[in-house]
Short mmCIF file of C-alpha atoms in Angstrom, two decimals:
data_model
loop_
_atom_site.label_atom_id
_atom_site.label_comp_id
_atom_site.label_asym_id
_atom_site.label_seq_id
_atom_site.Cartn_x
_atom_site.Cartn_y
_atom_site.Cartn_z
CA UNK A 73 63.31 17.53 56.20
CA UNK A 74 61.75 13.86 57.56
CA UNK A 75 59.30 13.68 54.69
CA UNK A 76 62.43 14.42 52.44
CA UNK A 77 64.50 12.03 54.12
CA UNK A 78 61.57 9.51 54.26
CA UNK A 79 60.89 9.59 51.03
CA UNK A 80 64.69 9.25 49.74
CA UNK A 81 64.65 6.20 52.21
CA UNK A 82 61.94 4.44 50.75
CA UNK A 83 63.30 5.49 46.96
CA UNK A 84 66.63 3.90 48.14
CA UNK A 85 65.06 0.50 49.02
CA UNK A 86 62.63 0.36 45.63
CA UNK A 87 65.83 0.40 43.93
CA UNK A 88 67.66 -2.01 46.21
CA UNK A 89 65.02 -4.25 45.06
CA UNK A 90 64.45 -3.35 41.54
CA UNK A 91 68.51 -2.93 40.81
CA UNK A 92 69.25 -6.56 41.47
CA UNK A 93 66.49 -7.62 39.06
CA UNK A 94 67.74 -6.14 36.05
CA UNK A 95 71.18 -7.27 36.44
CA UNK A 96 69.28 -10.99 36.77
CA UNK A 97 66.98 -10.06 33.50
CA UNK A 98 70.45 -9.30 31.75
CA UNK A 99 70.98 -13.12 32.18
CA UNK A 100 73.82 -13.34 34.46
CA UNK A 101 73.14 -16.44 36.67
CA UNK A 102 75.19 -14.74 40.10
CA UNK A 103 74.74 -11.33 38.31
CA UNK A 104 74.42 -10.35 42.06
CA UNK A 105 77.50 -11.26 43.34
CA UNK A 106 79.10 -9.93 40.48
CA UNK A 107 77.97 -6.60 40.48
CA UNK A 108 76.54 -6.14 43.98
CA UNK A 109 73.50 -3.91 42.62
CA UNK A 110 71.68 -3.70 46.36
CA UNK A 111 74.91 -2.20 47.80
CA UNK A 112 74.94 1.28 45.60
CA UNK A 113 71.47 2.14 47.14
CA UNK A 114 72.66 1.55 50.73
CA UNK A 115 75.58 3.36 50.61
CA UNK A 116 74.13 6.17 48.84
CA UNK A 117 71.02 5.73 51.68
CA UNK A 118 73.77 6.01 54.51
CA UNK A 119 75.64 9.13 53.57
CA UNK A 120 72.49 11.23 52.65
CA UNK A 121 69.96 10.03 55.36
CA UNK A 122 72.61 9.22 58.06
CA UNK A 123 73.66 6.46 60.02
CA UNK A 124 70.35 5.27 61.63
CA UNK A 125 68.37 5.32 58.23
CA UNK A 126 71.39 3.47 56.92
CA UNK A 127 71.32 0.52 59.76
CA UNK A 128 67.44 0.32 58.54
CA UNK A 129 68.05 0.24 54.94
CA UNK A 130 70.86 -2.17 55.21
CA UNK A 131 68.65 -4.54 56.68
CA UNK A 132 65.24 -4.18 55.42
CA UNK A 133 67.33 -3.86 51.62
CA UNK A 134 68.03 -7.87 51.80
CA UNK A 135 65.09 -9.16 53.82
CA UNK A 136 62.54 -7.18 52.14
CA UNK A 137 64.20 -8.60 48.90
CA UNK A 138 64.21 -11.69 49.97
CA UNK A 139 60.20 -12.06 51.09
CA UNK A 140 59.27 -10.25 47.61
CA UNK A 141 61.53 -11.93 45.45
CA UNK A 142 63.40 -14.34 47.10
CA UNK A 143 66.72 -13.86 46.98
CA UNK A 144 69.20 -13.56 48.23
CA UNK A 145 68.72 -17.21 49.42
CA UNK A 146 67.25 -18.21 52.79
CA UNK A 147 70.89 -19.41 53.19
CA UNK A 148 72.61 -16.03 53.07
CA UNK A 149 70.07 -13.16 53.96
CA UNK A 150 70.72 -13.19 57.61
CA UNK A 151 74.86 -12.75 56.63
CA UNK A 152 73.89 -9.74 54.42
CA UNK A 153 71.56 -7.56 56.43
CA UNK A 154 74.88 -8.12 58.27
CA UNK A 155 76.71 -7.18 56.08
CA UNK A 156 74.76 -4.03 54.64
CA UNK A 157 73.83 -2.76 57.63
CA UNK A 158 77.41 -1.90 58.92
CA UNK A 159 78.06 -0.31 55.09
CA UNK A 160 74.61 2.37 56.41
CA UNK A 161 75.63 2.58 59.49
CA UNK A 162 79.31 3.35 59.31
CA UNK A 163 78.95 5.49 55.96
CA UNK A 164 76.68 7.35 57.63
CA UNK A 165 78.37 8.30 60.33
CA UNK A 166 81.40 9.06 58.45
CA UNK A 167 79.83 11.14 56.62
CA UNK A 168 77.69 12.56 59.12
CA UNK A 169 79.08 12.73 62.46
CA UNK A 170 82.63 12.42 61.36
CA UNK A 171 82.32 15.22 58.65
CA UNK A 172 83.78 13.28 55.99
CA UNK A 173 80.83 15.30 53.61
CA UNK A 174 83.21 18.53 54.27
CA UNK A 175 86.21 16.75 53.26
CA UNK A 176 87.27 16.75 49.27
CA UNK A 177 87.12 13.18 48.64
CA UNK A 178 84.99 12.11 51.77
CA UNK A 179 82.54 10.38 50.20
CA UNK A 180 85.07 8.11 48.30
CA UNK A 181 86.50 7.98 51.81
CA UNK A 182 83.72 7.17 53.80
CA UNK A 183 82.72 4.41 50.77
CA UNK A 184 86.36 2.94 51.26
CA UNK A 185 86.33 2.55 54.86
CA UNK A 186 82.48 1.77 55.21
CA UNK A 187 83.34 -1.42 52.51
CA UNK A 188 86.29 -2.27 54.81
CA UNK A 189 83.89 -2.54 57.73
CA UNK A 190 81.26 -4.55 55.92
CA UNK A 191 82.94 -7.00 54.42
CA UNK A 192 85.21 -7.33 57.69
CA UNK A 193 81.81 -8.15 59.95
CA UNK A 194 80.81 -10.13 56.95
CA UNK A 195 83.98 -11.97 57.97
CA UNK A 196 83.02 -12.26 61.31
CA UNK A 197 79.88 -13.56 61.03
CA UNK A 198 80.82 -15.75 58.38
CA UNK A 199 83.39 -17.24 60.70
CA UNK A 200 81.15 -17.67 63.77
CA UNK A 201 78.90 -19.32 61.91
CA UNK A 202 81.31 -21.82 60.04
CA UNK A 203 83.63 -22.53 62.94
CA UNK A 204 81.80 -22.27 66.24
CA UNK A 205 78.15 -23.25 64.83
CA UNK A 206 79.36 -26.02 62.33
CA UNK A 207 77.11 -24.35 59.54
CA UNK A 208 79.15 -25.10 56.19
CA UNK A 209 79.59 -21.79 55.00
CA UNK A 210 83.25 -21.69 54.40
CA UNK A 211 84.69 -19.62 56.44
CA UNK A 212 87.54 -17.16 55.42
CA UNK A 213 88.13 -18.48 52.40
CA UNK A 214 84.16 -17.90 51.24
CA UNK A 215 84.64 -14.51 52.34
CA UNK A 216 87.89 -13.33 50.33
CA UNK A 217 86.20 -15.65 47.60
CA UNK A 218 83.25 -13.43 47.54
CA UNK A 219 84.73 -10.28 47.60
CA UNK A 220 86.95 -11.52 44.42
CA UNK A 221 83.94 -12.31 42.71
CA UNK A 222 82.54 -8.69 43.66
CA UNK A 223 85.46 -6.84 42.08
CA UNK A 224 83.62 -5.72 39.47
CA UNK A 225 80.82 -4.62 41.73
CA UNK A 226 83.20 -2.99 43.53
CA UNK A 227 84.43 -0.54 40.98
CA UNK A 228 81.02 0.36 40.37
CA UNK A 229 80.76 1.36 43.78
CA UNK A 230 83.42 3.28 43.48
CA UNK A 231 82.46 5.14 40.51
CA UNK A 232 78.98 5.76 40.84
CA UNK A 233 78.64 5.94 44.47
CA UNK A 234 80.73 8.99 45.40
CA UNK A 235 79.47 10.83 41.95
CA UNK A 236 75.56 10.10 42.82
CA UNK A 237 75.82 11.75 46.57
CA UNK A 238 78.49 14.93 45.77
CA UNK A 239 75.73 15.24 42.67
CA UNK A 240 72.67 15.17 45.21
CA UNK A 241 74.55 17.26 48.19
CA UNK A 242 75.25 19.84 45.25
CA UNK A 243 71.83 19.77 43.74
CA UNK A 244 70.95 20.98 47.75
CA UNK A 245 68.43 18.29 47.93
CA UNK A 246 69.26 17.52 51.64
CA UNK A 247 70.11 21.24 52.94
CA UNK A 248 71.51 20.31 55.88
CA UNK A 249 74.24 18.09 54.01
CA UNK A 250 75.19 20.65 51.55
CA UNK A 251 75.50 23.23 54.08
CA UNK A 252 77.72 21.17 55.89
CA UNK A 253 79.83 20.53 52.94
CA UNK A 254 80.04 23.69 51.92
CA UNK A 255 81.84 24.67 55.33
CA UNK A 256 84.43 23.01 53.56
#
């Protein structure tokens, strides 16, 4: 099961780098904000591998994107490993520890709640970095500004996200998730 998980790990980050390139070869200038490509791989990542393999996608998903390709920008990589880290982490354990994966809908659950969490500590560190370091960021308003421009990226999410891992838990590609979701 860890070469399994492993390898799904690793197959999750090649396509949190590759997914934001095609959107940019498309021709969209902010195609990335737009359609938040890296965040379908993490989320997927965090409710098939778990919480810890999410934390360590979430963050090595930007910064390894950012030393191969370079973006995001120097300017904004530290806010989402932030950022994508709590979406692993708290999709994992939703699905995971809180047995959301036995629930009907729990992975659209666990994807509502874990985007609630992310952007929310995207808030936070937005704001601690715009009001008690001085850094011009914007504050608040950059943050509900951003997740307006990610609308669209959003109802991706929301589509594909929840289809991809009740398709994979079905196909019995992780065992120990579809067992646990057939309890159900």
């Amino acid at each position: 099961m860890k070469t399994k998980k492993l390898t799904f790990g690793a197959m999750c980050l090649a396509i949190s780098l590759l997914l934001p390139q095609v959107f940019h070869i498309i021709g969209m200038q902010q195609a990335g904000s737009v359609f938040l490509p890296m965040h379908l791989p993490v989320f997927i990542g965090g409710m098939l591998l778990g919480p810890i393999y999410g934390l360590f996608l979430g963050i090595f998903a930007p910064l390894t994107s950012f030393v191969v390709t370079g973006m995001p920008s120097a300017d904004r990589v530290l806010f989402m490993m932030s950022e994508l880290a709590t979406y692993g982490t708290v999709s994992g354990l939703l699905f995971h520890q809180f047995h959301f994966s036995k629930q009907k809908f729990g992975s659209l659950s666990a994807l509502v709640l874990s985007m609630i969490a992310g952007r929310v500590i995207y808030g936070i560190v937005i704001s601690i970095a715009t009001y008690i370091f001085g850094i011009p960021l914007g504050g608040i308003p950059a943050v509900i500004a951003a997740t307006t421009t990610g609308i669209p990226g959003i109802i991706i999410q929301l589509i594909f996200v929840p289809t991809i891992v009740m398709a994979i838990v079905k196909g019995g590609y992780f065992d120990e998730v579809a067992a646990t979701a057939k309890k159900a």
